[in-house]
Amino acid sequence: MTSIPITADYAKELDTQDSLAAFRERFVFAEPELIYMDGNSLGRLPKDTATLANNLISHQWGTRLIRSWNEGWINTPERIGGKIARLLGAEPDEVIVADSTSINLFKLVLAALRLQQGRKRILTDNLNFPSDLYILQGAINLLDKGHQLEIIDSPDGIYGPADELQASIDEQTALVTLSHTVFKSGYLYDMPAMTAAAHNAGALVLWDLSHSVGSIPVDLHAAQADLAIGCTYKYLNGGPGSPAFLYVRRDLQEKLFNPISGWMGQKDAFAFGLTYSPAPGLLHFLTGTPPMISLSLIEPGVELLLEAGLDNLRAKSIRQSEYLIALWEAVLQPLDVSLNSPRQTERRGSHVSLGHAEGMRIDLTLINDMKVLPDFRAPDNIRLGIAPLYTSFHDIYETVMSLQKIISERLYEKYTDEAPSVT
């Protein structure tokens, strides 16, 4: 990798050349001295979201009360879903906001397995988010253990086992489900290639886009993707626990049935009929009454991303991750810090994982003593999330310099390796 100046001035110079730098001012920075490197886990609060929250509470709920349902609330899952669709290369009527990521995954897994009658195999990898595996295991149990979950191991804990997965897909494979961007290493799957391999054997593919949406241009249509789910609280900056989204390709929508049928997915919900009749299209994948406050607060973050443009954001993300890796190579690699993310930009998302035997204690030192907020993923991953809307090059420089100081001076030794409740 090309050597770069290891100075704060150089980082600040890169920030002056950043065409997206102005977006940083549109987020809340309650602690100006805090360096936030965890946007891949919980995005910052957009200022417009804070303004909207006040309007939702004081006016839409406080003043308009139940009238707000007919003044826009009832269509919010579709409206915001249509905007998220623009970030995913999908049509507006193929994405809807509903429930949580896990519940949406459960819905689509059950629907896919029901459609794929006679096929018994479900394929995934050991880099998938564990919660996704729990949902798959629960679905198999619910279906009387008539399916087999096969987990293909990564060769190194960093790269996805793409070749092994493709070679394993056969006529008994009902579903392949993977995280598009792997949550620990940031490895990025080739979506078109994996989807094509599944389709060649008649299998469906379900992608978890939680670490992709809002940071990487995703083109579900170009990949001919079948199904997808994702959260909105990471790069979409929707807020903690904000509702998730699901995608179903239009030609599959009438073939798939929501296993959690509820009144918001009923064809004529306010007729209050006693027999369920699914609404047309994607609407029947709604279930219960949406949480209007948290649902509505997703929209400002999505609009900021659309305004900035995903291609621009991806270009900045690549520049910043390359800068971070160059600093790692010059400053941290000599201190026995490993790079636990792919080197190739086309195979890497928007976070970079660094490994060290004392990773947990180093992470605690960053948080408590250096005013740097990353996160930690066992066994040794210090994850540094780059959110191009507001992460600066100077943030990255200061983070690496803090890591150098902690490790070279062994400042982490004052902490035990006992992890906090949330890492």
PDB file of N, CA, C and O in Angstrom, residues 37-89:
ATOM      1  N   MET A  37     -16.920   5.840  16.395  1.00  0.00           N
ATOM      2  CA  MET A  37     -16.547   4.885  15.349  1.00  0.00           C
ATOM      3  C   MET A  37     -17.444   3.655  15.410  1.00  0.00           C
ATOM      4  O   MET A  37     -16.999   2.536  15.184  1.00  0.00           O
ATOM      5  N   ASP A  38     -18.712   3.868  15.718  1.00  0.00           N
ATOM      6  CA  ASP A  38     -19.648   2.755  15.856  1.00  0.00           C
ATOM      7  C   ASP A  38     -20.926   2.993  15.053  1.00  0.00           C
ATOM      8  O   ASP A  38     -21.986   2.488  15.407  1.00  0.00           O
ATOM      9  N   GLY A  39     -20.813   3.751  13.970  1.00  0.00           N
ATOM     10  CA  GLY A  39     -21.986   4.004  13.129  1.00  0.00           C
ATOM     11  C   GLY A  39     -22.505   2.767  12.438  1.00  0.00           C
ATOM     12  O   GLY A  39     -23.638   2.754  11.954  1.00  0.00           O
ATOM     13  N   ASN A  40     -21.688   1.703  12.399  1.00  0.00           N
ATOM     14  CA  ASN A  40     -22.134   0.432  11.826  1.00  0.00           C
ATOM     15  C   ASN A  40     -22.974  -0.368  12.816  1.00  0.00           C
ATOM     16  O   ASN A  40     -23.502  -1.423  12.477  1.00  0.00           O
ATOM     17  N   SER A  41     -23.138   0.157  14.044  1.00  0.00           N
ATOM     18  CA  SER A  41     -23.939  -0.525  15.055  1.00  0.00           C
ATOM     19  C   SER A  41     -25.144   0.324  15.456  1.00  0.00           C
ATOM     20  O   SER A  41     -26.250  -0.187  15.576  1.00  0.00           O
ATOM     21  N   LEU A  42     -24.934   1.613  15.664  1.00  0.00           N
ATOM     22  CA  LEU A  42     -26.020   2.562  15.920  1.00  0.00           C
ATOM     23  C   LEU A  42     -25.622   3.899  15.328  1.00  0.00           C
ATOM     24  O   LEU A  42     -24.628   4.505  15.761  1.00  0.00           O
ATOM     25  N   GLY A  43     -26.378   4.359  14.338  1.00  0.00           N
ATOM     26  CA  GLY A  43     -26.061   5.617  13.690  1.00  0.00           C
ATOM     27  C   GLY A  43     -26.322   6.813  14.592  1.00  0.00           C
ATOM     28  O   GLY A  43     -27.109   6.756  15.537  1.00  0.00           O
ATOM     29  N   ARG A  44     -25.650   7.912  14.294  1.00  0.00           N
ATOM     30  CA  ARG A  44     -25.862   9.158  15.025  1.00  0.00           C
ATOM     31  C   ARG A  44     -27.271   9.710  14.782  1.00  0.00           C
ATOM     32  O   ARG A  44     -27.961   9.306  13.836  1.00  0.00           O
ATOM     33  N   LEU A  45     -27.660  10.638  15.634  1.00  0.00           N
ATOM     34  CA  LEU A  45     -28.971  11.268  15.542  1.00  0.00           C
ATOM     35  C   LEU A  45     -28.949  12.438  14.558  1.00  0.00           C
ATOM     36  O   LEU A  45     -28.250  13.430  14.782  1.00  0.00           O
ATOM     37  N   PRO A  46     -29.710  12.356  13.451  1.00  0.00           N
ATOM     38  CA  PRO A  46     -29.829  13.518  12.570  1.00  0.00           C
ATOM     39  C   PRO A  46     -30.610  14.643  13.257  1.00  0.00           C
ATOM     40  O   PRO A  46     -31.567  14.390  13.991  1.00  0.00           O
ATOM     41  N   LYS A  47     -30.208  15.874  13.024  1.00  0.00           N
ATOM     42  CA  LYS A  47     -30.905  17.008  13.625  1.00  0.00           C
ATOM     43  C   LYS A  47     -32.362  17.060  13.178  1.00  0.00           C
ATOM     44  O   LYS A  47     -33.252  17.401  13.969  1.00  0.00           O
ATOM     45  N   ASP A  48     -32.620  16.713  11.923  1.00  0.00           N
ATOM     46  CA  ASP A  48     -34.010  16.724  11.429  1.00  0.00           C
ATOM     47  C   ASP A  48     -34.863  15.687  12.153  1.00  0.00           C
ATOM     48  O   ASP A  48     -36.080  15.869  12.291  1.00  0.00           O
ATOM     49  N   THR A  49     -34.248  14.609  12.621  1.00  0.00           N
ATOM     50  CA  THR A  49     -34.995  13.594  13.359  1.00  0.00           C
ATOM     51  C   THR A  49     -35.457  14.145  14.701  1.00  0.00           C
ATOM     52  O   THR A  49     -36.586  13.887  15.143  1.00  0.00           O
ATOM     53  N   ALA A  50     -34.579  14.904  15.358  1.00  0.00           N
ATOM     54  CA  ALA A  50     -34.948  15.506  16.637  1.00  0.00           C
ATOM     55  C   ALA A  50     -36.115  16.480  16.456  1.00  0.00           C
ATOM     56  O   ALA A  50     -37.046  16.523  17.272  1.00  0.00           O
ATOM     57  N   THR A  51     -36.081  17.246  15.375  1.00  0.00           N
ATOM     58  CA  THR A  51     -37.181  18.176  15.089  1.00  0.00           C
ATOM     59  C   THR A  51     -38.474  17.420  14.821  1.00  0.00           C
ATOM     60  O   THR A  51     -39.545  17.774  15.326  1.00  0.00           O
ATOM     61  N   LEU A  52     -38.381  16.356  14.022  1.00  0.00           N
ATOM     62  CA  LEU A  52     -39.565  15.555  13.703  1.00  0.00           C
ATOM     63  C   LEU A  52     -40.126  14.890  14.953  1.00  0.00           C
ATOM     64  O   LEU A  52     -41.353  14.805  15.120  1.00  0.00           O
ATOM     65  N   ALA A  53     -39.244  14.412  15.847  1.00  0.00           N
ATOM     66  CA  ALA A  53     -39.706  13.767  17.073  1.00  0.00           C
ATOM     67  C   ALA A  53     -40.583  14.707  17.884  1.00  0.00           C
ATOM     68  O   ALA A  53     -41.632  14.308  18.417  1.00  0.00           O
ATOM     69  N   ASN A  54     -40.188  15.962  17.982  1.00  0.00           N
ATOM     70  CA  ASN A  54     -40.989  16.937  18.713  1.00  0.00           C
ATOM     71  C   ASN A  54     -42.344  17.152  18.057  1.00  0.00           C
ATOM     72  O   ASN A  54     -43.378  17.221  18.731  1.00  0.00           O
ATOM     73  N   ASN A  55     -42.353  17.193  16.720  1.00  0.00           N
ATOM     74  CA  ASN A  55     -43.613  17.369  15.998  1.00  0.00           C
ATOM     75  C   ASN A  55     -44.521  16.153  16.174  1.00  0.00           C
ATOM     76  O   ASN A  55     -45.740  16.294  16.365  1.00  0.00           O
ATOM     77  N   LEU A  56     -43.927  14.963  16.122  1.00  0.00           N
ATOM     78  CA  LEU A  56     -44.722  13.740  16.299  1.00  0.00           C
ATOM     79  C   LEU A  56     -45.397  13.695  17.667  1.00  0.00           C
ATOM     80  O   LEU A  56     -46.566  13.333  17.784  1.00  0.00           O
ATOM     81  N   ILE A  57     -44.648  14.088  18.690  1.00  0.00           N
ATOM     82  CA  ILE A  57     -45.186  14.023  20.044  1.00  0.00           C
ATOM     83  C   ILE A  57     -46.179  15.148  20.318  1.00  0.00           C
ATOM     84  O   ILE A  57     -47.314  14.914  20.761  1.00  0.00           O
ATOM     85  N   SER A  58     -45.755  16.370  20.022  1.00  0.00           N
ATOM     86  CA  SER A  58     -46.579  17.514  20.430  1.00  0.00           C
ATOM     87  C   SER A  58     -47.745  17.782  19.483  1.00  0.00           C
ATOM     88  O   SER A  58     -48.829  18.183  19.925  1.00  0.00           O
ATOM     89  N   HIS A  59     -47.549  17.559  18.185  1.00  0.00           N
ATOM     90  CA  HIS A  59     -48.603  17.896  17.220  1.00  0.00           C
ATOM     91  C   HIS A  59     -49.349  16.664  16.717  1.00  0.00           C
ATOM     92  O   HIS A  59     -50.554  16.527  16.937  1.00  0.00           O
ATOM     93  N   GLN A  60     -48.613  15.749  16.046  1.00  0.00           N
ATOM     94  CA  GLN A  60     -49.303  14.630  15.408  1.00  0.00           C
ATOM     95  C   GLN A  60     -50.027  13.746  16.418  1.00  0.00           C
ATOM     96  O   GLN A  60     -51.149  13.299  16.180  1.00  0.00           O
ATOM     97  N   TRP A  61     -49.381  13.501  17.554  1.00  0.00           N
ATOM     98  CA  TRP A  61     -50.036  12.729  18.609  1.00  0.00           C
ATOM     99  C   TRP A  61     -50.787  13.657  19.574  1.00  0.00           C
ATOM    100  O   TRP A  61     -51.977  13.499  19.824  1.00  0.00           O
ATOM    101  N   GLY A  62     -50.084  14.684  20.052  1.00  0.00           N
ATOM    102  CA  GLY A  62     -50.656  15.533  21.082  1.00  0.00           C
ATOM    103  C   GLY A  62     -51.874  16.318  20.642  1.00  0.00           C
ATOM    104  O   GLY A  62     -52.836  16.472  21.406  1.00  0.00           O
ATOM    105  N   THR A  63     -51.870  16.806  19.407  1.00  0.00           N
ATOM    106  CA  THR A  63     -52.969  17.647  18.924  1.00  0.00           C
ATOM    107  C   THR A  63     -53.921  16.897  18.001  1.00  0.00           C
ATOM    108  O   THR A  63     -55.137  16.925  18.188  1.00  0.00           O
ATOM    109  N   ARG A  64     -53.360  16.222  17.032  1.00  0.00           N
ATOM    110  CA  ARG A  64     -54.207  15.597  16.014  1.00  0.00           C
ATOM    111  C   ARG A  64     -54.795  14.263  16.485  1.00  0.00           C
ATOM    112  O   ARG A  64     -55.794  13.796  15.951  1.00  0.00           O
ATOM    113  N   LEU A  65     -54.110  13.631  17.453  1.00  0.00           N
ATOM    114  CA  LEU A  65     -54.624  12.385  18.023  1.00  0.00           C
ATOM    115  C   LEU A  65     -54.927  11.349  16.934  1.00  0.00           C
ATOM    116  O   LEU A  65     -54.158  11.183  16.008  1.00  0.00           O
ATOM    117  N   ILE A  66     -56.049  10.660  17.033  1.00  0.00           N
ATOM    118  CA  ILE A  66     -56.329   9.555  16.115  1.00  0.00           C
ATOM    119  C   ILE A  66     -56.526  10.024  14.677  1.00  0.00           C
ATOM    120  O   ILE A  66     -56.408   9.247  13.721  1.00  0.00           O
ATOM    121  N   ARG A  67     -56.777  11.315  14.507  1.00  0.00           N
ATOM    122  CA  ARG A  67     -56.919  11.845  13.141  1.00  0.00           C
ATOM    123  C   ARG A  67     -55.650  11.680  12.315  1.00  0.00           C
ATOM    124  O   ARG A  67     -55.695  11.646  11.078  1.00  0.00           O
ATOM    125  N   SER A  68     -54.508  11.570  12.986  1.00  0.00           N
ATOM    126  CA  SER A  68     -53.240  11.438  12.256  1.00  0.00           C
ATOM    127  C   SER A  68     -53.164  10.167  11.421  1.00  0.00           C
ATOM    128  O   SER A  68     -52.406  10.110  10.445  1.00  0.00           O
ATOM    129  N   TRP A  69     -53.918   9.141  11.797  1.00  0.00           N
ATOM    130  CA  TRP A  69     -53.897   7.932  10.971  1.00  0.00           C
ATOM    131  C   TRP A  69     -54.361   8.227   9.557  1.00  0.00           C
ATOM    132  O   TRP A  69     -53.797   7.698   8.584  1.00  0.00           O
ATOM    133  N   ASN A  70     -55.380   9.075   9.399  1.00  0.00           N
ATOM    134  CA  ASN A  70     -55.862   9.438   8.060  1.00  0.00           C
ATOM    135  C   ASN A  70     -55.125  10.641   7.487  1.00  0.00           C
ATOM    136  O   ASN A  70     -55.433  11.066   6.371  1.00  0.00           O
ATOM    137  N   GLU A  71     -54.164  11.159   8.228  1.00  0.00           N
ATOM    138  CA  GLU A  71     -53.363  12.292   7.746  1.00  0.00           C
ATOM    139  C   GLU A  71     -51.937  11.851   7.403  1.00  0.00           C
ATOM    140  O   GLU A  71     -51.032  12.668   7.347  1.00  0.00           O
ATOM    141  N   GLY A  72     -51.757  10.559   7.160  1.00  0.00           N
ATOM    142  CA  GLY A  72     -50.468  10.068   6.687  1.00  0.00           C
ATOM    143  C   GLY A  72     -49.897   8.883   7.419  1.00  0.00           C
ATOM    144  O   GLY A  72     -49.091   8.125   6.865  1.00  0.00           O
ATOM    145  N   TRP A  73     -50.292   8.670   8.681  1.00  0.00           N
ATOM    146  CA  TRP A  73     -49.692   7.576   9.435  1.00  0.00           C
ATOM    147  C   TRP A  73     -49.901   6.210   8.781  1.00  0.00           C
ATOM    148  O   TRP A  73     -48.982   5.401   8.713  1.00  0.00           O
ATOM    149  N   ILE A  74     -51.099   5.948   8.301  1.00  0.00           N
ATOM    150  CA  ILE A  74     -51.440   4.607   7.845  1.00  0.00           C
ATOM    151  C   ILE A  74     -50.589   4.156   6.659  1.00  0.00           C
ATOM    152  O   ILE A  74     -50.365   2.961   6.451  1.00  0.00           O
ATOM    153  N   ASN A  75     -50.083   5.102   5.876  1.00  0.00           N
ATOM    154  CA  ASN A  75     -49.279   4.762   4.694  1.00  0.00           C
ATOM    155  C   ASN A  75     -47.776   4.857   4.932  1.00  0.00           C
ATOM    156  O   ASN A  75     -46.989   4.651   4.005  1.00  0.00           O
ATOM    157  N   THR A  76     -47.387   5.141   6.160  1.00  0.00           N
ATOM    158  CA  THR A  76     -45.961   5.347   6.447  1.00  0.00           C
ATOM    159  C   THR A  76     -45.095   4.128   6.145  1.00  0.00           C
ATOM    160  O   THR A  76     -43.991   4.278   5.599  1.00  0.00           O
ATOM    161  N   PRO A  77     -45.512   2.895   6.472  1.00  0.00           N
ATOM    162  CA  PRO A  77     -44.652   1.746   6.138  1.00  0.00           C
ATOM    163  C   PRO A  77     -44.324   1.655   4.654  1.00  0.00           C
ATOM    164  O   PRO A  77     -43.198   1.319   4.275  1.00  0.00           O
ATOM    165  N   GLU A  78     -45.307   1.976   3.820  1.00  0.00           N
ATOM    166  CA  GLU A  78     -45.073   1.935   2.367  1.00  0.00           C
ATOM    167  C   GLU A  78     -44.240   3.115   1.894  1.00  0.00           C
ATOM    168  O   GLU A  78     -43.341   2.963   1.055  1.00  0.00           O
ATOM    169  N   ARG A  79     -44.545   4.309   2.443  1.00  0.00           N
ATOM    170  CA  ARG A  79     -43.836   5.512   1.986  1.00  0.00           C
ATOM    171  C   ARG A  79     -42.340   5.426   2.287  1.00  0.00           C
ATOM    172  O   ARG A  79     -41.503   5.638   1.403  1.00  0.00           O
ATOM    173  N   ILE A  80     -42.005   5.080   3.532  1.00  0.00           N
ATOM    174  CA  ILE A  80     -40.589   4.989   3.881  1.00  0.00           C
ATOM    175  C   ILE A  80     -39.955   3.779   3.194  1.00  0.00           C
ATOM    176  O   ILE A  80     -38.807   3.835   2.739  1.00  0.00           O
ATOM    177  N   GLY A  81     -40.707   2.677   3.082  1.00  0.00           N
ATOM    178  CA  GLY A  81     -40.195   1.523   2.344  1.00  0.00           C
ATOM    179  C   GLY A  81     -39.842   1.880   0.914  1.00  0.00           C
ATOM    180  O   GLY A  81     -38.825   1.430   0.384  1.00  0.00           O
ATOM    181  N   GLY A  82     -40.663   2.718   0.284  1.00  0.00           N
ATOM    182  CA  GLY A  82     -40.379   3.144  -1.081  1.00  0.00           C
ATOM    183  C   GLY A  82     -39.102   3.952  -1.187  1.00  0.00           C
ATOM    184  O   GLY A  82     -38.378   3.863  -2.192  1.00  0.00           O
ATOM    185  N   LYS A  83     -38.804   4.738  -0.149  1.00  0.00           N
ATOM    186  CA  LYS A  83     -37.556   5.509  -0.157  1.00  0.00           C
ATOM    187  C   LYS A  83     -36.349   4.598   0.077  1.00  0.00           C
ATOM    188  O   LYS A  83     -35.305   4.766  -0.570  1.00  0.00           O
ATOM    189  N   ILE A  84     -36.491   3.646   0.991  1.00  0.00           N
ATOM    190  CA  ILE A  84     -35.406   2.681   1.205  1.00  0.00           C
ATOM    191  C   ILE A  84     -35.155   1.867  -0.067  1.00  0.00           C
ATOM    192  O   ILE A  84     -34.008   1.532  -0.391  1.00  0.00           O
ATOM    193  N   ALA A  85     -36.219   1.587  -0.819  1.00  0.00           N
ATOM    194  CA  ALA A  85     -36.076   0.838  -2.074  1.00  0.00           C
ATOM    195  C   ALA A  85     -35.106   1.517  -3.019  1.00  0.00           C
ATOM    196  O   ALA A  85     -34.369   0.852  -3.764  1.00  0.00           O
ATOM    197  N   ARG A  86     -35.065   2.848  -2.990  1.00  0.00           N
ATOM    198  CA  ARG A  86     -34.153   3.592  -3.871  1.00  0.00           C
ATOM    199  C   ARG A  86     -32.695   3.361  -3.487  1.00  0.00           C
ATOM    200  O   ARG A  86     -31.793   3.548  -4.313  1.00  0.00           O
ATOM    201  N   LEU A  87     -32.448   2.957  -2.244  1.00  0.00           N
ATOM    202  CA  LEU A  87     -31.094   2.643  -1.808  1.00  0.00           C
ATOM    203  C   LEU A  87     -30.703   1.207  -2.143  1.00  0.00           C
ATOM    204  O   LEU A  87     -29.537   0.833  -2.012  1.00  0.00           O
ATOM    205  N   LEU A  88     -31.690   0.423  -2.588  1.00  0.00           N
ATOM    206  CA  LEU A  88     -31.479  -1.016  -2.768  1.00  0.00           C
ATOM    207  C   LEU A  88     -31.636  -1.477  -4.212  1.00  0.00           C
ATOM    208  O   LEU A  88     -31.571  -2.680  -4.476  1.00  0.00           O
ATOM    209  N   GLY A  89     -31.869  -0.565  -5.131  1.00  0.00           N
ATOM    210  CA  GLY A  89     -32.090  -0.987  -6.509  1.00  0.00           C
ATOM    211  C   GLY A  89     -33.355  -1.778  -6.666  1.00  0.00           C
ATOM    212  O   GLY A  89     -33.419  -2.739  -7.446  1.00  0.00           O
TER     213      GLY A  89
END
